[in-house]
Coordinates of C-alpha atoms in Angstrom, one line a residue:
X14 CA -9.8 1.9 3.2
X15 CA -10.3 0.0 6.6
X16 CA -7.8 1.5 9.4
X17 CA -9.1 -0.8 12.1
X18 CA -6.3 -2.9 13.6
X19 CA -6.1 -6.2 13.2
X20 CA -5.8 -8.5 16.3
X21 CA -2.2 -9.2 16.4
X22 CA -1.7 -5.0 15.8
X23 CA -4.0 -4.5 18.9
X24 CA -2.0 -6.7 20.9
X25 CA 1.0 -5.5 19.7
X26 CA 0.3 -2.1 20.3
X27 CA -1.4 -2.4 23.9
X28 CA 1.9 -4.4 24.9
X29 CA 3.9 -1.6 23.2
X30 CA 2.2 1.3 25.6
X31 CA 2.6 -1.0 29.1
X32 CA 6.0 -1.2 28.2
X33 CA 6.9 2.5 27.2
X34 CA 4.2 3.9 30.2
X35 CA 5.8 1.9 32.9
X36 CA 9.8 2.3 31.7
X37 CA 10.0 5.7 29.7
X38 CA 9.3 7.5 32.8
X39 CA 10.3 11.8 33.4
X40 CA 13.1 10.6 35.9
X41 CA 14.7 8.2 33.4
X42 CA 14.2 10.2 30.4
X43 CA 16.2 12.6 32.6
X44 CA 19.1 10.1 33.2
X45 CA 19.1 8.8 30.1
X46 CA 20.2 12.7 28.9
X47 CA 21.1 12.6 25.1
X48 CA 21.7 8.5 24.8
X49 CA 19.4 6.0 24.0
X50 CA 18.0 3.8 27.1
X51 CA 19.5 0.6 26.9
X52 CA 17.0 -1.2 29.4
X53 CA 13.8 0.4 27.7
X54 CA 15.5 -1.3 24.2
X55 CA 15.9 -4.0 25.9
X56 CA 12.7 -4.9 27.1
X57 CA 11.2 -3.9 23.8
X58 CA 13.2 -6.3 22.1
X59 CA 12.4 -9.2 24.7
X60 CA 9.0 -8.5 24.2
X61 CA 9.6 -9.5 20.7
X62 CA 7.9 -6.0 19.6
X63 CA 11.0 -5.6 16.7
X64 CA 10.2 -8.5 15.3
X65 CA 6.4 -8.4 15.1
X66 CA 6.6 -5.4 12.8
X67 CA 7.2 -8.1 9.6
X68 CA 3.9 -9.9 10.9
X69 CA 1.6 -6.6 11.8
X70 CA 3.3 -4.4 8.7
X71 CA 3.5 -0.8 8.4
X72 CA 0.4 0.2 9.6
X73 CA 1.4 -1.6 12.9
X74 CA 4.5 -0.1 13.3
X75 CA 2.6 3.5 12.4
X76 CA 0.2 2.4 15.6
X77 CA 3.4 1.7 18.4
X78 CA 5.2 4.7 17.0
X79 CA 2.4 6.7 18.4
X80 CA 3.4 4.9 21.6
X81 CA 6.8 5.8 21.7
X82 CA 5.8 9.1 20.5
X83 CA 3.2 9.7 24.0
X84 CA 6.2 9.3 26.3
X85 CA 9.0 10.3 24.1
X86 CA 11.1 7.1 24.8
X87 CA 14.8 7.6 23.8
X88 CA 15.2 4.5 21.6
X89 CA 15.9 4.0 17.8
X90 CA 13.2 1.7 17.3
X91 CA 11.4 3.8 14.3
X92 CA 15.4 3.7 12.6
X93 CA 15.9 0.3 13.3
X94 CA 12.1 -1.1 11.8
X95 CA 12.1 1.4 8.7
X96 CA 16.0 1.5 8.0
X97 CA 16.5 -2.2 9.5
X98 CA 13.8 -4.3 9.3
X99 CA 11.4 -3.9 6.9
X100 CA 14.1 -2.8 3.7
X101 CA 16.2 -5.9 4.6
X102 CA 12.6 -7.9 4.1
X103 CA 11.4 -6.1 1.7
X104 CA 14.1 -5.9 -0.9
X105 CA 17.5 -8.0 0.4
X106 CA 18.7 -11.4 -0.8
X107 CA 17.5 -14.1 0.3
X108 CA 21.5 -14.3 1.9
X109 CA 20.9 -10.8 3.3
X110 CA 17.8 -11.8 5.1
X111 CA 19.2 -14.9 6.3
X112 CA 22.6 -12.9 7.6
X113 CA 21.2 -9.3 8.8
X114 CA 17.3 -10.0 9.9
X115 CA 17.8 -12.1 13.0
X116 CA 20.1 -9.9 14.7
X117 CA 17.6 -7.0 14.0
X118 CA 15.0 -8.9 15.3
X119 CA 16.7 -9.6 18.0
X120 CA 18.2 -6.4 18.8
X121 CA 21.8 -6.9 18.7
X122 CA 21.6 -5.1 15.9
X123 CA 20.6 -1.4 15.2
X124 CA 19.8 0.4 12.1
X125 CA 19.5 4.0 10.7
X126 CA 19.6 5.7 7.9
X127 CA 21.0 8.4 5.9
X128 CA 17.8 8.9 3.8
X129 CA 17.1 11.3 1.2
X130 CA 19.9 10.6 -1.1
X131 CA 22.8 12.7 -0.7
X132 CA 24.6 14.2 -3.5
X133 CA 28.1 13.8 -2.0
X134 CA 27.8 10.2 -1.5
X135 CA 29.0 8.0 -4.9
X136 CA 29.9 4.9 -5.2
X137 CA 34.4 5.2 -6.4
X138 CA 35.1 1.9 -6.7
X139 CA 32.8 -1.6 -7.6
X140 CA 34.1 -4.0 -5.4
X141 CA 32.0 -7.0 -6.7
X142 CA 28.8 -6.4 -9.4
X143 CA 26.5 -9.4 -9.4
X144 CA 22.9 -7.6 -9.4
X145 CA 21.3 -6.4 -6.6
X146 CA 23.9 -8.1 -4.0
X147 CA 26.9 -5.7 -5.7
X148 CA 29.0 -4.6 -3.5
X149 CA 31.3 -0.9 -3.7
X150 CA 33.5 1.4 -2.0
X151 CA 31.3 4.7 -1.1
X152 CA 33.1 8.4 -0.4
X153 CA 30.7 11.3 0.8
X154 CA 29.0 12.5 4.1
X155 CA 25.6 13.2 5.7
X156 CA 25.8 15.7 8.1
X157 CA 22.9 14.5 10.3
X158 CA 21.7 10.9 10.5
X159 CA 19.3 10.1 13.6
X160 CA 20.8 7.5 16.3
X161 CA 23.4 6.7 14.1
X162 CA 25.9 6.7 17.7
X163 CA 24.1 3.3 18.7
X164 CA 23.5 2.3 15.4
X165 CA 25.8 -1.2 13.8
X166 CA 24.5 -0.5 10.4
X167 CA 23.5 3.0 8.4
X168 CA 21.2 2.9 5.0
X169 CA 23.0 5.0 2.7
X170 CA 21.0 6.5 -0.4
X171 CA 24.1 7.8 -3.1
X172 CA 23.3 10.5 -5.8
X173 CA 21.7 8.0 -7.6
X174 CA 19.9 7.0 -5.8
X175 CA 21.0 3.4 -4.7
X176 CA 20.9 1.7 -1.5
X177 CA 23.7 0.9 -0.1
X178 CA 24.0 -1.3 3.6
X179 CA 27.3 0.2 5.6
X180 CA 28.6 -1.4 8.7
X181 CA 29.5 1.7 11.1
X182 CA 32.2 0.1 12.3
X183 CA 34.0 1.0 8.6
X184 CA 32.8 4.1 9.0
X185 CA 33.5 7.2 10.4
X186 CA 31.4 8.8 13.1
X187 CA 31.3 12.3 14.8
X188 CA 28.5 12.9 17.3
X189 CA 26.0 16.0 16.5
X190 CA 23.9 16.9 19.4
X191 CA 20.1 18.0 18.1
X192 CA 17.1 19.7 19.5
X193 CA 15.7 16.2 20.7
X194 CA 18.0 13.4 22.0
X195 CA 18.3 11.1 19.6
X196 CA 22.1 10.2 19.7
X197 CA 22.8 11.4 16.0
X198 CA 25.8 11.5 14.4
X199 CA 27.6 12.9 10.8
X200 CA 29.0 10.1 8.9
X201 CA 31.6 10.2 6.7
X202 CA 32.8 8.1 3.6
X203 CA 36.0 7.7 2.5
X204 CA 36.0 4.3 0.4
X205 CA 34.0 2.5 3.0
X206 CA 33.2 -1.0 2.0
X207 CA 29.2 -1.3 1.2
X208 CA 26.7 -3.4 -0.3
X209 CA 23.9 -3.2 -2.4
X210 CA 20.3 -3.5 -0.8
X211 CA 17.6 -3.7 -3.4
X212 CA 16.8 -2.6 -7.1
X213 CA 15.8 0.9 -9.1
X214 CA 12.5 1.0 -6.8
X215 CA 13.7 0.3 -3.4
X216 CA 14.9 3.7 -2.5
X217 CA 11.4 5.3 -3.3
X218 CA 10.2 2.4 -1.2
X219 CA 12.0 2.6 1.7
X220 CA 12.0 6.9 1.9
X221 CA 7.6 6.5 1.5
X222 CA 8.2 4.1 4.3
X223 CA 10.5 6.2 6.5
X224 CA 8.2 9.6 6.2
X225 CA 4.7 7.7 7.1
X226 CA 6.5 5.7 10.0
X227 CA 7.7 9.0 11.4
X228 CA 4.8 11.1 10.6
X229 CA 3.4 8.2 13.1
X230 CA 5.6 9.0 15.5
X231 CA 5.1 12.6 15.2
X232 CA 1.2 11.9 15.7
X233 CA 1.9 10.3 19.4
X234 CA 4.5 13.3 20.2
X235 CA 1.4 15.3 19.7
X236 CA -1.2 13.4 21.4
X237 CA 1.1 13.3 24.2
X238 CA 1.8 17.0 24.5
X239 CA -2.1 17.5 24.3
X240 CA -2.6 15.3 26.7
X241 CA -0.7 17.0 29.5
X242 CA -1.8 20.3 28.2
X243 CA -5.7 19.2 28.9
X244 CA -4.8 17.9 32.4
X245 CA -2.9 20.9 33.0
X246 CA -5.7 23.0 31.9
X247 CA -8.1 20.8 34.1
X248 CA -6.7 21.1 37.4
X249 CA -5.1 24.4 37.3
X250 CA -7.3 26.6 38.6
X251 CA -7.6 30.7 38.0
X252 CA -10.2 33.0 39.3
X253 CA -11.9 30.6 41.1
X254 CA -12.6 27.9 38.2
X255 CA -10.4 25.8 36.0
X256 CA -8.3 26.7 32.9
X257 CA -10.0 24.9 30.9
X258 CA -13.4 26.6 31.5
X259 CA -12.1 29.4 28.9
X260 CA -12.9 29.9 25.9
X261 CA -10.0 30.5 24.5
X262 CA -8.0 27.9 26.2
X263 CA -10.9 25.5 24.6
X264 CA -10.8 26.8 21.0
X265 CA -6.9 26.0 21.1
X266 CA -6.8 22.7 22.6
X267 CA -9.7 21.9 20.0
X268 CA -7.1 23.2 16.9
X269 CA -5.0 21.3 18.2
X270 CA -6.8 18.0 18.7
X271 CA -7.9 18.2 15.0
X272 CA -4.6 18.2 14.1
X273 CA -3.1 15.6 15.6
X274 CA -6.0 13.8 14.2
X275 CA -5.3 15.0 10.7
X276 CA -1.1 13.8 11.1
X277 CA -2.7 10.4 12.3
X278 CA -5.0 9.7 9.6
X279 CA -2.9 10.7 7.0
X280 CA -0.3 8.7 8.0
X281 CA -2.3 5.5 8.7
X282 CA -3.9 6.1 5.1
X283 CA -0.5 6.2 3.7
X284 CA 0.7 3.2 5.8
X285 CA -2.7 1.1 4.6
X286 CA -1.6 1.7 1.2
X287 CA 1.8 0.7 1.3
X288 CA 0.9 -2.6 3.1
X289 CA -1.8 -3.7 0.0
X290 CA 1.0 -3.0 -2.1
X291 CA -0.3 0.3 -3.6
X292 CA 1.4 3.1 -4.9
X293 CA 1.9 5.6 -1.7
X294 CA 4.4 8.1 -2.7
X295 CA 1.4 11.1 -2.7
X296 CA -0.1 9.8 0.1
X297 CA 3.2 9.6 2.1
X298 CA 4.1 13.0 1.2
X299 CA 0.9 14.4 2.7
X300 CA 1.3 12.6 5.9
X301 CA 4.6 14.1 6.2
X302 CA 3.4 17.3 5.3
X303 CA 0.7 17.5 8.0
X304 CA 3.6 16.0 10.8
X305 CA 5.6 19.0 9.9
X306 CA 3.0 21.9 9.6
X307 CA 0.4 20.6 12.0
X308 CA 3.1 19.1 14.0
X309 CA 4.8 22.2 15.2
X310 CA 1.4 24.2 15.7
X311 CA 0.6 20.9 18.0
X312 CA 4.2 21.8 20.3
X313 CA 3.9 25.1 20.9
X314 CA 0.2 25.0 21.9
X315 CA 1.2 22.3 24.2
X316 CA 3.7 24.5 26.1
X317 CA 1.4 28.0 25.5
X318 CA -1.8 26.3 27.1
X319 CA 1.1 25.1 30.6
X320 CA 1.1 29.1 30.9
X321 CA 4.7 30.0 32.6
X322 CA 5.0 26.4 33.5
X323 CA 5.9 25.6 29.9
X324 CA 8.8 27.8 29.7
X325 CA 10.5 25.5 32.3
X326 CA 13.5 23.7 30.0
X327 CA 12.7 20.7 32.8
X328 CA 9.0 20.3 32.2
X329 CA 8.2 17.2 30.8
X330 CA 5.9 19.0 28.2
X331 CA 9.0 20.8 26.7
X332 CA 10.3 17.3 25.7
X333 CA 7.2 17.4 23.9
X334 CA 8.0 20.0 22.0
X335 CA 11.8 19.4 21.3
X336 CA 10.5 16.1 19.5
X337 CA 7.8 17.7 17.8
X338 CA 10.3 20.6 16.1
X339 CA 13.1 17.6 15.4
X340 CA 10.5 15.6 13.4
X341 CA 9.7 18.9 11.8
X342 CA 13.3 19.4 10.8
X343 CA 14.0 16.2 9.8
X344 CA 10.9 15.3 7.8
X345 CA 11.8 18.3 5.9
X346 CA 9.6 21.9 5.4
X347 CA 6.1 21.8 4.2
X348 CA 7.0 24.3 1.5
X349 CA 9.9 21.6 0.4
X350 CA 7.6 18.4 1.1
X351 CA 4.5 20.8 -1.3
X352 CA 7.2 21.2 -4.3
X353 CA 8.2 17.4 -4.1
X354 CA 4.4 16.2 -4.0
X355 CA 3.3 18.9 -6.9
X356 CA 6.1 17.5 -8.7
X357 CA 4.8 13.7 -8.0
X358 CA 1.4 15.0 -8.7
X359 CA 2.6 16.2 -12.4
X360 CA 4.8 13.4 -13.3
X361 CA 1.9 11.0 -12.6
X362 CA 0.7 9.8 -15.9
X363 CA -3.4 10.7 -16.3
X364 CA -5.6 7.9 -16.1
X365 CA -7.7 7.4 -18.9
X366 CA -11.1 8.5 -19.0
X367 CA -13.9 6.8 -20.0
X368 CA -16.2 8.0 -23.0
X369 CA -19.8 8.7 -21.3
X370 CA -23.0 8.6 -23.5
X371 CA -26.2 11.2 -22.6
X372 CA -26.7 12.1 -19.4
X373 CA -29.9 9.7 -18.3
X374 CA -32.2 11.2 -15.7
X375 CA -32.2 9.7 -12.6
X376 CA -34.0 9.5 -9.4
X377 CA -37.5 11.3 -9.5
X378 CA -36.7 13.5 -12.3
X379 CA -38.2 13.8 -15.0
X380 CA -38.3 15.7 -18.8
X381 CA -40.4 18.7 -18.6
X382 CA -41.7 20.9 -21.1
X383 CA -40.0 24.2 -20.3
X384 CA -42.9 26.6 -20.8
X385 CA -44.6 24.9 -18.0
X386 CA -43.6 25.3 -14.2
X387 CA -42.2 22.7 -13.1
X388 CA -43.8 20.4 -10.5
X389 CA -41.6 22.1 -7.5
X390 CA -43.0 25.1 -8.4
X391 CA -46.7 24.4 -8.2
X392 CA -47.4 24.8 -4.6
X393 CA -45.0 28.3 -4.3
X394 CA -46.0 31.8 -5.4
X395 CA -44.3 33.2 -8.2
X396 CA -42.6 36.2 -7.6
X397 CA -42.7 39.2 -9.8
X398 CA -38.7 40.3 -10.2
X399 CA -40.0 43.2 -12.4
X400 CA -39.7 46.5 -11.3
X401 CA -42.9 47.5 -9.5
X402 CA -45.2 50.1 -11.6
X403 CA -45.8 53.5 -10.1
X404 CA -49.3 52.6 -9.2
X405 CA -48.2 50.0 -6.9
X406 CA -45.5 52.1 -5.3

């Protein structure tokens, strides 16, 4: 595995962090309150960030979602690239990809997604069946889909577990306000018009691709909440000397720094994978995993180490920590994400093992005749484990 970016995901993601530090700033953050900021999309779509993501792949999305993750920028870029982008390239028609991809790229268009399948969502009525573009008439609801208020289209997963491409515009909408602002929604079903995006395998596809890219963005809600927690800790001052001069104020930053590296490694190793094409359902798992356990831990030592300061609900740090307990929500609980990947873990099929012959000695060693010490042995006493005789005692 080789996690070192590539040129163009270098570029890509320095651009990425000039644009999010100099626009997604605390005061517009502020005024953006629970919406999505239209200028900060804006820009990121003129920059042609969007459409890079086909060129630089998953593991250069995973690297600018850990930008938008350090400033906490109110946009549905991560929805639009794993919902949007990547699915439509990955497994549309080549009609789909001609008709839906540019306006992604672009930005008119926005995508989310109602991902894992639902069980009330089903498909009542086939309105065309001609493979993978087949379109139907789907009834049902998901009660919580991110950014789905700004979204134009909505990936649907059905009890099946099918894909299905909805316009919102046929659908209903009802907006759901959650612990961070990201300008979600419940949608409902009733015989909305949809079409079919992708085969048996895409839905595995797309929710491995959706769990590593936000695990990504959970890793840069981290590294930003322990970044203000160290400078807060630097330059606050108690008893004459820093914060940070503790002990215990170091031992908790230092947790915490090893877990945001754990949620970033994981998630670029499941990333790597999934770009060379490799099977990355285990690896995604884990990465979610860690950016909901470690995730959390990450948050609240962020606002603990601010001291009273962290309590304020207008800090910037307890943005930091709404984002960090959403993406734990919505990735799902590490006792549920466990289950799934034991599950994965046990369904695998074994690999076959091959038959080995006698075990050849190797290195320096050498067959020794046991009644002989060996050659380790010859310049060290021997010791006596006998019980001593009552003479010696």
């Amino acid at each position: 595995m080789d996690f070192t970016p590539t040129e163009e995901q270098a570029a890509a993601q320095e651009l990425a962090a000039r644009i999010f530090g100099d626009l997604s700033t605390h005061e517009r953050l502020v005024a953006a309150g629970t919406g999505t900021d239209a200028e900060l999309w804006k820009a990121l779509c003129m920059a042609g960030l969007p459409a890079a993501v086909e060129d630089i792949g998953l593991l250069g999305l995973v690297l600018l979602l850990e930008e938008q993750g350090r400033t906490t920028a109110q946009t549905p870029f991560a929805a639009t690239c794993v919902y949007g982008l990547l699915p439509v390239a990955a497994h549309g028609t080549e009609e789909q990809r001609a008709r839906l991809l540019p306006a992604l790229r672009e930005g008119t268009a926005v995508a989310t997604g109602a991902l894992p399948a639902h069980a009330s969502i089903r498909p009542v009525r086939s309105l065309q069946s001609d493979g993978p573009a087949s379109s139907a008439r789907l009834t049902g609801s998901a009660p919580l889909v991110p950014w789905l208020r700004d979204a134009t289209h909505v990936l649907v997963a059905d009890a099946e577990r099918a894909l299905w491409l909805v316009r919102t515009a046929d659908a209903e909408v009802a907006p759901v306000e959650t612990t961070a602002p990201w300008a979600a929604g419940r949608l409902e079903l009733s015989e909305t018009p949809a079409e079919r995006l992708g085969g048996p395998g895409a839905y595995g596809s797309v929710l491995a691709m959706s769990r590593t890219a936000f695990a990504g963005l959970q890793a840069g809600v981290c590294a930003g909440s322990l970044a203000r927690a160290v400078e807060h800790t630097s330059t606050r001052e108690q008893f004459g000397r820093p914060l940070s001069t503790n002990q215990g104020v170091l031992l908790r930053a230092a947790d915490a720094h090893m877990d945001t590296e754990a949620i970033r490694v994981t998630a670029y190793e499941a990333a790597w994978r999934q770009d060379e094409g490799l099977d990355a359902t285990a690896e995604a798992l884990t990465a979610a995993w860690w950016a909901s356990e470690a995730g959390k831990r990450v948050v609240h030592a962020g606002q603990h180490l601010h001291g009273g300061t962290g309590a304020d609900l207008d800090h910037p740090v307890h943005r930091h920590f709404l984002w960090g307990r959403q993406l734990d929500a919505y990735l799902g609980c590490g006792s549920e994400l466990l289950a799934e990947l034991g599950k994965s873990l046990a369904e695998k099929p074994a690999e076959p093992t091959q038959p080995t012959g006698p075990r050849q000695p190797t290195g320096r060693t050498q067959p020794t005749d046991p009644t002989q010490p060996s050659e380790s042995m010859e310049s060290t006493e021997l010791i006596d484990l006998k019980e001593p005789s009552r003479e010696s005692r």
